Coordinates of C-alpha atoms in Angstrom, one line a residue:
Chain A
X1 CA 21.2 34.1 -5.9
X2 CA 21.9 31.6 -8.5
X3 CA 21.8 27.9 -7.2
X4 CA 22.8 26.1 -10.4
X5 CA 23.4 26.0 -14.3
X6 CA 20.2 23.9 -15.5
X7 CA 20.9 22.6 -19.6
X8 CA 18.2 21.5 -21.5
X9 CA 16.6 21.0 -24.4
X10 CA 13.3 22.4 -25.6
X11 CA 11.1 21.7 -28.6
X12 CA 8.1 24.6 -28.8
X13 CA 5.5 24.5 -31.4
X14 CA 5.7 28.1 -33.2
X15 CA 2.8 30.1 -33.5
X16 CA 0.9 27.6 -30.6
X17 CA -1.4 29.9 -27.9
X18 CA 0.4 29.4 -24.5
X19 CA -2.7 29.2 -22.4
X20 CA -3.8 26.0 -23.9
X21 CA -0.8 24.6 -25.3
X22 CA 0.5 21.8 -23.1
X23 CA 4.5 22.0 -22.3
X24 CA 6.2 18.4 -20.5
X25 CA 9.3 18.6 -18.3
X26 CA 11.4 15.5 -18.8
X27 CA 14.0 14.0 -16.9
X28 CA 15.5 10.4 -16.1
X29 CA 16.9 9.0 -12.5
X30 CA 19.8 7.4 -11.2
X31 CA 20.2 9.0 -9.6
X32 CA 23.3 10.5 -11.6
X33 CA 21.9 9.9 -14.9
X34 CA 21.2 12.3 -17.9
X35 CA 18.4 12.7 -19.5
X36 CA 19.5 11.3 -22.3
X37 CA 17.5 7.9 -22.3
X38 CA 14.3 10.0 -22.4
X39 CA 15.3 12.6 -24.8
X40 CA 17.1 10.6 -27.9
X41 CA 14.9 7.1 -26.8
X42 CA 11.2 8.1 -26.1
X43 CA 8.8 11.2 -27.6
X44 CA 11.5 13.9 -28.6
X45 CA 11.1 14.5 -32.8
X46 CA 14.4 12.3 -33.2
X47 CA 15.2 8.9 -31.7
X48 CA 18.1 6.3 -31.5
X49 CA 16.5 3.0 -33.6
X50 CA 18.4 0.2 -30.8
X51 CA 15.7 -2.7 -32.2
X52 CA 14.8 -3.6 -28.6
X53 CA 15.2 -6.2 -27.3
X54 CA 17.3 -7.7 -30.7
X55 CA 19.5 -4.9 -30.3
X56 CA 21.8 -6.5 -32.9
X57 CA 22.2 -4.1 -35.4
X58 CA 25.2 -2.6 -36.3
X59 CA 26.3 0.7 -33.4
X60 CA 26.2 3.1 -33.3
X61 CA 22.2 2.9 -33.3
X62 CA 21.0 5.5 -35.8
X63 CA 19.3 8.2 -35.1
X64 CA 15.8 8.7 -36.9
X65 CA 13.3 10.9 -37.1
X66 CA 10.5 9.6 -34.5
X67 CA 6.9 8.8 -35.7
X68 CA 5.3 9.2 -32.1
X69 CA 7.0 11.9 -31.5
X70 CA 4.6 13.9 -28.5
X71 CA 5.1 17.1 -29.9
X72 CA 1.9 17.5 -31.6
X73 CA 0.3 17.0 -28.3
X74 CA 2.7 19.3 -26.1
X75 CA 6.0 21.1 -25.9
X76 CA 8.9 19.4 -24.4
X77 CA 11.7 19.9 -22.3
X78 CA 14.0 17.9 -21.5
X79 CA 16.4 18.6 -18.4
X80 CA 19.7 17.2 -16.9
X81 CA 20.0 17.3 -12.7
X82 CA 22.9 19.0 -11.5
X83 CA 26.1 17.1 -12.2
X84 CA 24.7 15.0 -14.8
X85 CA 24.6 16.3 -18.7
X86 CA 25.9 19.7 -19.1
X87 CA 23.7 20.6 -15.7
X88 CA 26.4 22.3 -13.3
X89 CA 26.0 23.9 -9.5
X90 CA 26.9 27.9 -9.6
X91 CA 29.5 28.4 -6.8
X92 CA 29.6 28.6 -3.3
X93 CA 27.7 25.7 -4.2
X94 CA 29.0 22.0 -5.6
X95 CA 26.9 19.6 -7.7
X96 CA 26.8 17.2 -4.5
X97 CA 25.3 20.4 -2.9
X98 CA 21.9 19.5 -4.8
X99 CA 22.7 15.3 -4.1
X100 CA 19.8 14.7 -2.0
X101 CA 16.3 13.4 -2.1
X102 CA 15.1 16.9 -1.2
X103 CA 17.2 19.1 -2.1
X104 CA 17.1 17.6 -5.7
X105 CA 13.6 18.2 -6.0
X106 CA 13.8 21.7 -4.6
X107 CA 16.0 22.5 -7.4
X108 CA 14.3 21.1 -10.1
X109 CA 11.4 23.0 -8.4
X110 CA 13.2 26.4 -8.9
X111 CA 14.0 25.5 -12.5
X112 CA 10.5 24.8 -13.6
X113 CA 9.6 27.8 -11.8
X114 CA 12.4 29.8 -13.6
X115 CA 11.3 28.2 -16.9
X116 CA 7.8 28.7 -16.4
X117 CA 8.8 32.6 -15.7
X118 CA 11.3 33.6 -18.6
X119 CA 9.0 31.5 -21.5
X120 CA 5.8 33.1 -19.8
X121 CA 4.4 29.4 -19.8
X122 CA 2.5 30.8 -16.4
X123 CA -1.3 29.8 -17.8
X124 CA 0.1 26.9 -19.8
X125 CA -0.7 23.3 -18.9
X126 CA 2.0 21.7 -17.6
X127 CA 3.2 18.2 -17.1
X128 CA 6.1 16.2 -15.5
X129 CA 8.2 13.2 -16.6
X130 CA 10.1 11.2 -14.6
X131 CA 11.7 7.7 -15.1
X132 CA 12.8 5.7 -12.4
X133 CA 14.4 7.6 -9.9
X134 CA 12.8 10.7 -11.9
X135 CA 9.6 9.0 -10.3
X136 CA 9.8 9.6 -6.8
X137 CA 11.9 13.3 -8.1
X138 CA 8.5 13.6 -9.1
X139 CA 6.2 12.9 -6.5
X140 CA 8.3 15.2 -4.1
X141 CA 7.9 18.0 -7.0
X142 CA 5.0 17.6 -7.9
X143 CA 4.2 18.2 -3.9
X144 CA 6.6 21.2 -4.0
X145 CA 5.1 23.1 -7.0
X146 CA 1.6 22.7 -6.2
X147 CA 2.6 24.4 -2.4
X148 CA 4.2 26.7 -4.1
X149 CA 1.2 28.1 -6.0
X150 CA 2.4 26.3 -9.5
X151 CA -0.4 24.1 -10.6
X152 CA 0.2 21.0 -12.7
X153 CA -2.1 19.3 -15.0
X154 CA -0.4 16.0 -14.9
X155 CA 2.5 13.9 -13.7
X156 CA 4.0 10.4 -15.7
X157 CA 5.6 8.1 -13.9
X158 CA 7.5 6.2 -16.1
X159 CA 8.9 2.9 -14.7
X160 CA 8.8 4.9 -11.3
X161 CA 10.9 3.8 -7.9
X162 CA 8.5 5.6 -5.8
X163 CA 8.7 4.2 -2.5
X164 CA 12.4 2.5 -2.1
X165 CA 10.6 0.6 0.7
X166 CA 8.8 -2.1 -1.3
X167 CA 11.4 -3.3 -3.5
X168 CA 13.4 -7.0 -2.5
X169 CA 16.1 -6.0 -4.5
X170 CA 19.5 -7.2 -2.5
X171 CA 17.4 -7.5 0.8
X172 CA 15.6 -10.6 -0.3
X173 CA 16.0 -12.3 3.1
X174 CA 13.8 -9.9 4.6
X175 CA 11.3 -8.5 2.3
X176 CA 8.7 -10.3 0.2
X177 CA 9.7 -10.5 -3.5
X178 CA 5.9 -11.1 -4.5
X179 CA 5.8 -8.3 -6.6
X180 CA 8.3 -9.9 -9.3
X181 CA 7.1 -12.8 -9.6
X182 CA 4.6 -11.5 -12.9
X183 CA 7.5 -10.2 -14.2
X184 CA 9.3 -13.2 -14.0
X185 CA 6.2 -14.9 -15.7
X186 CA 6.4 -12.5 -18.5
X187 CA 9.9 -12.9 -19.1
X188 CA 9.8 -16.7 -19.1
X189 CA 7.1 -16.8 -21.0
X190 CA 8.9 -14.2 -23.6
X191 CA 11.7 -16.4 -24.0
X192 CA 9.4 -19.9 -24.1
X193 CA 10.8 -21.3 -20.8
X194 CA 7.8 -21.1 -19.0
X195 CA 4.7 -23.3 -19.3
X196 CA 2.4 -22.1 -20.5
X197 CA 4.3 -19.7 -22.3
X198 CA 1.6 -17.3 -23.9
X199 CA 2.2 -15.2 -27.0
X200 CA 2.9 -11.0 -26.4
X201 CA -0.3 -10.4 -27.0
X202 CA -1.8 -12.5 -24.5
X203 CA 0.7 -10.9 -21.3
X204 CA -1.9 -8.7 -20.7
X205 CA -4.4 -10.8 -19.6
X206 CA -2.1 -13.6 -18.3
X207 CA -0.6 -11.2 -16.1
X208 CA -4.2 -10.6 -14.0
X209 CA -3.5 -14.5 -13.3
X210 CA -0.1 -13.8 -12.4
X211 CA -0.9 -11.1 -10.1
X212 CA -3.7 -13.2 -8.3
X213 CA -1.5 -15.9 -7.7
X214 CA 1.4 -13.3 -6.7
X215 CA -1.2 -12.2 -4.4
X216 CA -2.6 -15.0 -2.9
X217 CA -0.9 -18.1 -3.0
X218 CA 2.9 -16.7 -3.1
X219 CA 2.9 -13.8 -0.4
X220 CA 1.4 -15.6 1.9
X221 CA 3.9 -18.5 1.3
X222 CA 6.9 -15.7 1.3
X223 CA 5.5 -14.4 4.8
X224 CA 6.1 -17.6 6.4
X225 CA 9.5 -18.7 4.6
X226 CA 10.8 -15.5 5.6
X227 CA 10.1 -16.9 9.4
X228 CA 10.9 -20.4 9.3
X229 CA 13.4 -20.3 5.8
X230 CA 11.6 -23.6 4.4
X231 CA 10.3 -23.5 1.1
X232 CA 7.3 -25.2 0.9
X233 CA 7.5 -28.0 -1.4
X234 CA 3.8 -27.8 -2.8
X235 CA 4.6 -24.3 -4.7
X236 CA 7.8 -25.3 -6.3
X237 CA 6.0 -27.1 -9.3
X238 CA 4.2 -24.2 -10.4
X239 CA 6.3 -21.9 -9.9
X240 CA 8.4 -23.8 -12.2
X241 CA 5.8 -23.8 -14.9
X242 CA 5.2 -20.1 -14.2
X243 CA 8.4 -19.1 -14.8
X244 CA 10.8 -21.4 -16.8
X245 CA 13.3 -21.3 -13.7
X246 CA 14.1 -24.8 -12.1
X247 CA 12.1 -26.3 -9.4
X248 CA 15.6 -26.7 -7.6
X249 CA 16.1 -22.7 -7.7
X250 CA 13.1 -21.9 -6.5
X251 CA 13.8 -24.2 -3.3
X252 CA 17.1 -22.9 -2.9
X253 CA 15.5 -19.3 -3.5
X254 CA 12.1 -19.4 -2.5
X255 CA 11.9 -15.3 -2.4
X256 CA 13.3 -14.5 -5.3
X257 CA 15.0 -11.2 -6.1
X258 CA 16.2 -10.3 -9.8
X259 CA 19.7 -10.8 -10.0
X260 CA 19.2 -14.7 -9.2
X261 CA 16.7 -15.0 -11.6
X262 CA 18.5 -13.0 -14.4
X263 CA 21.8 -15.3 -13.2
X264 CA 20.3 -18.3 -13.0
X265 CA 17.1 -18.8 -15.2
X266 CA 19.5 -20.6 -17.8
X267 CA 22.8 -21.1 -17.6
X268 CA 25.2 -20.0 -19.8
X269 CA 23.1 -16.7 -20.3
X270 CA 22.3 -13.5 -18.4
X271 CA 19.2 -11.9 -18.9
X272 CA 18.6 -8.3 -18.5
X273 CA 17.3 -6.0 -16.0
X274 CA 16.1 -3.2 -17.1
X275 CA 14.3 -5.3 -20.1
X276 CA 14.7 -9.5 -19.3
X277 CA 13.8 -9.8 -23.1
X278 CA 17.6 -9.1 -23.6
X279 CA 20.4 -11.4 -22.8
X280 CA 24.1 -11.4 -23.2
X281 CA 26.9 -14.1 -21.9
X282 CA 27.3 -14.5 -18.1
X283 CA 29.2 -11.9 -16.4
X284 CA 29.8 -10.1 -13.3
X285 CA 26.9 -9.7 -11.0
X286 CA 24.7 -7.0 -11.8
X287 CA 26.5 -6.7 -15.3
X288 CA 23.0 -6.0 -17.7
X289 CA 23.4 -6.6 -21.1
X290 CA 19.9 -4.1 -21.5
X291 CA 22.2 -1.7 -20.8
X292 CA 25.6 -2.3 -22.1
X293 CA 24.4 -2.8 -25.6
X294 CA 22.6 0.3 -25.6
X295 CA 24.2 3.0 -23.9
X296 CA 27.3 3.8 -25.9
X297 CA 25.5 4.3 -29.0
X298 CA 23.3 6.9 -26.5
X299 CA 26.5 8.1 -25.5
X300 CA 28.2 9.3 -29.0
X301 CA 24.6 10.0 -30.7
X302 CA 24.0 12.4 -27.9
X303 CA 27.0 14.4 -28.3
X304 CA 27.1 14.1 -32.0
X305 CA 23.4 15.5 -32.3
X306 CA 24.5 18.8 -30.0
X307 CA 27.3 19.1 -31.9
X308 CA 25.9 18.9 -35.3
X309 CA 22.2 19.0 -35.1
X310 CA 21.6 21.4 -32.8
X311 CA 25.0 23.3 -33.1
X312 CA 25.6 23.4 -29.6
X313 CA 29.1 23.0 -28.9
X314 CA 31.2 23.7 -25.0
X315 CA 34.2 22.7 -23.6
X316 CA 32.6 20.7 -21.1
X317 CA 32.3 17.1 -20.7
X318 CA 28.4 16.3 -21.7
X319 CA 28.2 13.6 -17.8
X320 CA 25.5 11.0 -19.0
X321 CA 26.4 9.3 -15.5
X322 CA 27.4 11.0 -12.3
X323 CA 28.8 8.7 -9.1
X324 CA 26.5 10.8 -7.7
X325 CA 24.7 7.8 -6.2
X326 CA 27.5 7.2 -4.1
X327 CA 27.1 10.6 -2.5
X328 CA 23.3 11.0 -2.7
X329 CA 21.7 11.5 0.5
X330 CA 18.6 9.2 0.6
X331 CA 16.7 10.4 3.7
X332 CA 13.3 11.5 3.5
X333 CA 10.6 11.9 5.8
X334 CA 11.0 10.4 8.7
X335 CA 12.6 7.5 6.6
X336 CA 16.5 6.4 5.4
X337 CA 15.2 6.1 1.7
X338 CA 12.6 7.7 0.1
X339 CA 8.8 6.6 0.3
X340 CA 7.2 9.6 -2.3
X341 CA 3.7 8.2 -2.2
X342 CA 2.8 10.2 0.5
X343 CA 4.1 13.4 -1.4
X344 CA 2.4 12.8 -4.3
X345 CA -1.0 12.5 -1.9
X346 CA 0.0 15.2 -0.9
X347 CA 0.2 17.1 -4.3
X348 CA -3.1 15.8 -4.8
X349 CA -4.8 17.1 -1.8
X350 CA -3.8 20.1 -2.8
X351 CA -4.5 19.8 -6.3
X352 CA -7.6 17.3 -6.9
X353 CA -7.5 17.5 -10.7
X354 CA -3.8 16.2 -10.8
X355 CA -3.6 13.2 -12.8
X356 CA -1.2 10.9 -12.4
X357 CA -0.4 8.3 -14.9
X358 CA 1.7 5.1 -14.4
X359 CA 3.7 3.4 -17.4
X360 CA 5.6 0.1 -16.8
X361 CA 6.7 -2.6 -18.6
X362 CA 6.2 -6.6 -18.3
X363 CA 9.6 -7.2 -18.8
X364 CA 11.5 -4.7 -16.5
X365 CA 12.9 -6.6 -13.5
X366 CA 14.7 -3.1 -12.0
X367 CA 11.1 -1.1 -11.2
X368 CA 8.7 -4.3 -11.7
X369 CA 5.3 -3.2 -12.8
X370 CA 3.5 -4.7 -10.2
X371 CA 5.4 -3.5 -7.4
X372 CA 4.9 0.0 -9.0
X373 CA 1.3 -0.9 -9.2
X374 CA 1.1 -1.6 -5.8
X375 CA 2.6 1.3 -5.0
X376 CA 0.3 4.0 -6.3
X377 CA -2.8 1.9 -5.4
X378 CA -1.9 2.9 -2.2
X379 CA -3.5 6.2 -3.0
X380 CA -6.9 4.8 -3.9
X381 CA -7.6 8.0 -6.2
X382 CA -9.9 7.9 -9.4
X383 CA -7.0 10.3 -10.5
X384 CA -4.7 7.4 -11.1
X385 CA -4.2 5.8 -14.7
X386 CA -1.8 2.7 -15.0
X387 CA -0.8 1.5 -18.8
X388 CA 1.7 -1.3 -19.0
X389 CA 3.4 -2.4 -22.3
X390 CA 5.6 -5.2 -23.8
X391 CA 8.6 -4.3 -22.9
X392 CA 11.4 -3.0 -19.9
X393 CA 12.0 -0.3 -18.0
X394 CA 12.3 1.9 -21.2
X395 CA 9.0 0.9 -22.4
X396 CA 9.5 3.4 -26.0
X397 CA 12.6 1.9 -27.0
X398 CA 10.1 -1.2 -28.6
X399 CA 8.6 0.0 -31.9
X400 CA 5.2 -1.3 -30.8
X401 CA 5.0 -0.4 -27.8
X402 CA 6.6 3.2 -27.8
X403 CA 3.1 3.6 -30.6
X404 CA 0.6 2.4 -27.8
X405 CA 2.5 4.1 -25.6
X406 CA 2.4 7.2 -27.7
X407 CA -1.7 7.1 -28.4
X408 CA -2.3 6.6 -24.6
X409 CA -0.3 9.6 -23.6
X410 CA -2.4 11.8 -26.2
X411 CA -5.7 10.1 -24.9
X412 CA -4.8 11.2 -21.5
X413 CA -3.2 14.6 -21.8
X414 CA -6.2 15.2 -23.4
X415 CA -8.6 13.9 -20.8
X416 CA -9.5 15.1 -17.7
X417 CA -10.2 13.3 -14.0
Chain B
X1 CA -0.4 16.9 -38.0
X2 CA 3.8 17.8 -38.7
X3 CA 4.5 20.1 -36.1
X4 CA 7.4 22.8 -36.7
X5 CA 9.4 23.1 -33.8
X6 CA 12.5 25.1 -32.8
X7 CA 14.9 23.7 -30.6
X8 CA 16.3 25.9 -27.8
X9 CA 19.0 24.7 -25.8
X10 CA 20.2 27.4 -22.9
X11 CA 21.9 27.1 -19.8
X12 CA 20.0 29.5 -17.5
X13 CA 22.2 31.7 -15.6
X14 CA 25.1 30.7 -17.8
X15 CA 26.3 30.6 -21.2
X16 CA 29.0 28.6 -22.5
X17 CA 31.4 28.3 -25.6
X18 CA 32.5 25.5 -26.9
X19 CA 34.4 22.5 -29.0
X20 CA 33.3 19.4 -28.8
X21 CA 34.4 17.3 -26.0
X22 CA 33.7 13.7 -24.4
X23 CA 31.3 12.3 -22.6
X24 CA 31.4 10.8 -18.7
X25 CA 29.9 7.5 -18.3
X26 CA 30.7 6.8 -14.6
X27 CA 30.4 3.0 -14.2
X28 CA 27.0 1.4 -15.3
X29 CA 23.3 2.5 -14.3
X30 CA 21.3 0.8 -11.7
X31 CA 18.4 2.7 -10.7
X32 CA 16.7 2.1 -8.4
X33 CA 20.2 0.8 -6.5
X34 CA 21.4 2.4 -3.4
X35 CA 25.0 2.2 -2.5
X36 CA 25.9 -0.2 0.1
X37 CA 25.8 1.7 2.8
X38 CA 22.3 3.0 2.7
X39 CA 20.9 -0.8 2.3
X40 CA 22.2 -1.7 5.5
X41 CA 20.1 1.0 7.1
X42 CA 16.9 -0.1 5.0
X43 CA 13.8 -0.4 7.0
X44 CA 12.7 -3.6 6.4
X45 CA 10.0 -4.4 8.5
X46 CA 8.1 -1.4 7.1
X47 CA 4.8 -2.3 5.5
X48 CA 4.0 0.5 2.7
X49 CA 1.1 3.1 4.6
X50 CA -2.4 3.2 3.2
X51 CA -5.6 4.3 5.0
X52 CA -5.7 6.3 7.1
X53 CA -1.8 5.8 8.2
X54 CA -1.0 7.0 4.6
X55 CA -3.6 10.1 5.1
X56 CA -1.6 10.8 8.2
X57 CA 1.2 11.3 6.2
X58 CA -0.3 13.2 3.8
X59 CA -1.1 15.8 6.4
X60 CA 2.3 15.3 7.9
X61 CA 4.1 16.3 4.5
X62 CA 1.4 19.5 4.0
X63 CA 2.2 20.6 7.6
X64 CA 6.1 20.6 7.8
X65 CA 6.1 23.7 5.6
X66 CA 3.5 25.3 6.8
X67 CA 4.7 24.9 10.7
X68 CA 8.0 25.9 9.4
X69 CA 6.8 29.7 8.0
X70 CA 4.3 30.2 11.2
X71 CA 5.0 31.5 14.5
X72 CA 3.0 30.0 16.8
X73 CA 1.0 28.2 14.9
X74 CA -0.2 31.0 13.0
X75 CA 0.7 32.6 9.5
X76 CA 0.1 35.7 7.6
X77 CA -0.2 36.0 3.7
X78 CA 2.8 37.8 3.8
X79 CA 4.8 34.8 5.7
X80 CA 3.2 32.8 3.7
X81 CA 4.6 34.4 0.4
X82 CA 8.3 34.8 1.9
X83 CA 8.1 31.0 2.6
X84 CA 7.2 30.6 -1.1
X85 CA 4.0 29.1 -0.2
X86 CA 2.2 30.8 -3.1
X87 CA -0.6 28.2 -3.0
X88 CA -1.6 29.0 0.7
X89 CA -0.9 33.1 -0.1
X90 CA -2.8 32.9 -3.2
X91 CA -6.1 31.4 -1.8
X92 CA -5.4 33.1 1.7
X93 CA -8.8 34.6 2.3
X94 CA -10.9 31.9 0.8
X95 CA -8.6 29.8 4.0
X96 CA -9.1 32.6 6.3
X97 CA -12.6 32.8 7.0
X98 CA -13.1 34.7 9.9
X99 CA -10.7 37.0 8.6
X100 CA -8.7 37.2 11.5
X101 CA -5.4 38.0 9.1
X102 CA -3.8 35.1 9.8
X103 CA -4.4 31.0 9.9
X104 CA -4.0 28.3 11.7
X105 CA -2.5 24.9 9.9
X106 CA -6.5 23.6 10.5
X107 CA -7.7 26.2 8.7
X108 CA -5.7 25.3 5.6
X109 CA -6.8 21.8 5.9
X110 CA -10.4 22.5 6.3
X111 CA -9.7 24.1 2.6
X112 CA -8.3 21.9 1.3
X113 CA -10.6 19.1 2.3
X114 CA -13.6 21.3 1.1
X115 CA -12.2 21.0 -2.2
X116 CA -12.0 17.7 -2.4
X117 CA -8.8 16.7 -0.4
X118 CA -8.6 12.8 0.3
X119 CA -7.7 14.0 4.8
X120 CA -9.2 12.6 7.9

């Protein structure tokens, strides 16, 4: 009985031998996004030049022909949930049939399975992809392929939400915002604010300081303002220095969540969420200039390239953003909002040569990559690789980093744990 | 190495046709955001599992499907297969040991921990 009308996009090396060639499902989050971001921004053969984080340039962005394109190393397909892209639900059922932590993932189980079936990719390596929400999508799939009898080589999780329970974001008077507080480093730092206020190359090692004092001088601070609600004086100096914002924020906000430090870090500017490198006049709350200068030109290249490129043409309204967040149904587990790390344990129990491989970026402030850190250390498996990169929650959209980004992926597709 | 490629788009189960038309941008993106009324529900006293909490977990999530295709605590291959759990059908007699043509949700674990699984 069909379940649902899955679009996508897949780029297959001719001639390659299935059994060894590698082939990658793709997808982004939301949830009630397309998979646009990942398939015209990361590793597909063409990709939209936005200059990140300038982004100045005139819009649309053009599209290019992409350098690290990951095609050498596997096939690629790149998928659209139900409701979002061209990705439709086959009656009785509606898209908001499939609007659910688990029954989204049971779907996109039955399409890799269906994929897997009509391009006999059976014996072929195979890999997901998911970005933010598509994180946790993929911890739950991952679980649910691997019971099902479909083994996966790998799974990246690309600036991944996977447990919705260890992020401050808009409950900051009850849970610890230490997780952000490297971020905040690396973004104060980015735009001199911060003291000191170490060069890109240097993040990487500044950020071990960060997390240590993250870890040990600010929870522990956190744990006990979020009892008594007095910041304690001797922490507001450095933090300060650490981060560019004032000494006075900091005491009015000792646990910091993102959308006061992207408000309030300067005034007269907001800075980005998804990449805190970008900034754009003050506006609304929770308006993010990383995102309104880029997703128009996403928006009319995507359709354009079908169109024109690929010579795909429908009546039907290409969706690069569903309400379906509105309508989702978060539950999972025995919990409100989904906590995935125990799926993707679980997906390793049953498969112990999974490998799992975590990309983040310093500057995102949406899926901070400490927190996601944090997150899959949970696991405590050798099977676990974490890369971070200058850069936000779309680490690829920065020439320099979307090359490292590129040579660790072929490193690691081609290792094994 | 310039790798050739062919792109295939397809709508599986379905097939369209076509003139270009707009595209839906429903409001702006904030992932990982939940709407309002699913952050006043959010537990916020939990602390993140790890140990053996998390392990217990682990098990919990590989035994929901598993009780859920058994009667009585015990499963066939062929349940197995009509549940869709090809990994337990597919490796059924290297899980049933005894032979006894059917297995308990222990037996499975014991498997699974003999090759390797991170399970108390």
């Amino acid at each position: 009985m069909p379940e649902a009308s899955f679009f996508y996009v897949a780029y297959t090396l001719d001639g390659a031998a299935p059994a060894t060639r590698p082939v990658t499902f793709f997808y982004n989050g939301g949830p009630g996004s397309a998979t646009v971001w990942l398939h015209l921004g990361s590793f597909g053969p063409r990709r939209i030049a936005t200059g990140a984080p300038d982004h100045s340039g005139p819009t649309p962005f053009p599209l290019v022909d992409n350098a690290e394109t990951l095609l050498d190393v596997s096939d690629l397909v790149f998928v659209d949930a139900p409701g979002s892209g061209l990705s439709q639900a086959i009656a009785p059922n509606t898209n908001s049939s499939f609007w659910g932590v688990d029954v989204d993932a049971a779907v996109f189980r039955d399409f890799v399975m269906r994929y897997v079936d009509v391009n006999n990719r059976g014996s072929s390596p195979k890999y997901l992809y998911g970005e933010s929400y598509g994180g946790p999508r993929s911890g739950i799939l991952a679980s649910l392929l691997e019971s099902a009898g479909v083994h996966l080589a790998g799974v990246v999780l690309q600036s991944p939400a996977m447990d919705y329970t260890s992020n401050c974001d808009g409950i900051e008077n009850q849970r610890s915002c230490l997780a952000y507080l490297p971020s905040y480093s690396a973004a104060g730092a980015w735009h001199g604010l911060a003291t000191p206020s170490p060069a890109p190359a240097q993040i990487p090692d500044y950020m071990q300081q960060m997390r240590a004092y993250a870890t040990t001088t600010y929870a522990p601070a956190i744990a006990i303002f979020l009892t008594n609600s007095l910041a304690p004086e001797a922490l507001l100096g450095p933090l300060q220095g650490y981060t560019g914002m004032q000494a006075s924020l900091w005491r009015q906000r000792f646990n910091m969540g993102p959308t006061f430090f992207r408000n309030n870090l300067r005034g007269g500017v907001q800075y980005g969420r998804y990449d805190a490198r970008v900034t754009g006049p003050p506006g609304p709350t929770g308006n993010d200039p990383a995102s309104y200068l880029i997703s128009p030109s996403f928006d009319t290249r995507i359709a354009e390239y079908l169109t024109n490129e690929l010579q795909y043409t429908t009546p039907s309204s290409y969706v690069s953003l569903s309400d379906a967040i509105m309508f989702w149904d978060f539950r999972h587990g025995s919990l409100p909002v989904p906590d995935t790390i125990p799926d993707l344990g679980a997906a390793l129990a049953m498969n112990p040569r999974l490998k799992v491989l975590l990309m983040s970026g310093y500057h995102d402030i949406a899926t901070p990559f400490f927190n996601s850190e944090r997150d899959v250390a949970r696991l405590a498996s050798p099977n676990v690789t974490v890369k971070n990169y200058i850069g936000g929650h779309m680490t690829y959209l920065t020439d320099d980093s979307r090359a490292r980004q590129k040579a660790d992926l072929a490193a690691w597709y081609g290792s094994t744990p | 190495m310039t790798p050739r490629f062919i792109a295939l788009i397809a709508a599986l189960w379905a097939a369209g046709a076509f003139a270009q038309s707009p595209v839906i941008r429903q409001g702006e993106m904030c992932d990982p955001c939940v709407p309002p009324s699913v952050a006043k529900s959010m537990p916020v006293g939990r602390t993140p599992t790890q140990g053996a909490a998390l392990r217990a977990e682990v098990e919990q999530r590989l035994r929901a499907p598993f009780d859920a295709a058994a009667r009585d605590g015990l499963l066939t291959r062929e349940q197995a297969l009509a549940a869709g759990l090809g990994h337990i059908a597919t490796n059924f007699d290297a899980i049933d040991r005894e032979g006894r043509g059917a297995i308990r949700f222990e037996d499975y674990k014991r498997f699974l921990k003999e090759r390797g699984a991170a399970l108390d």
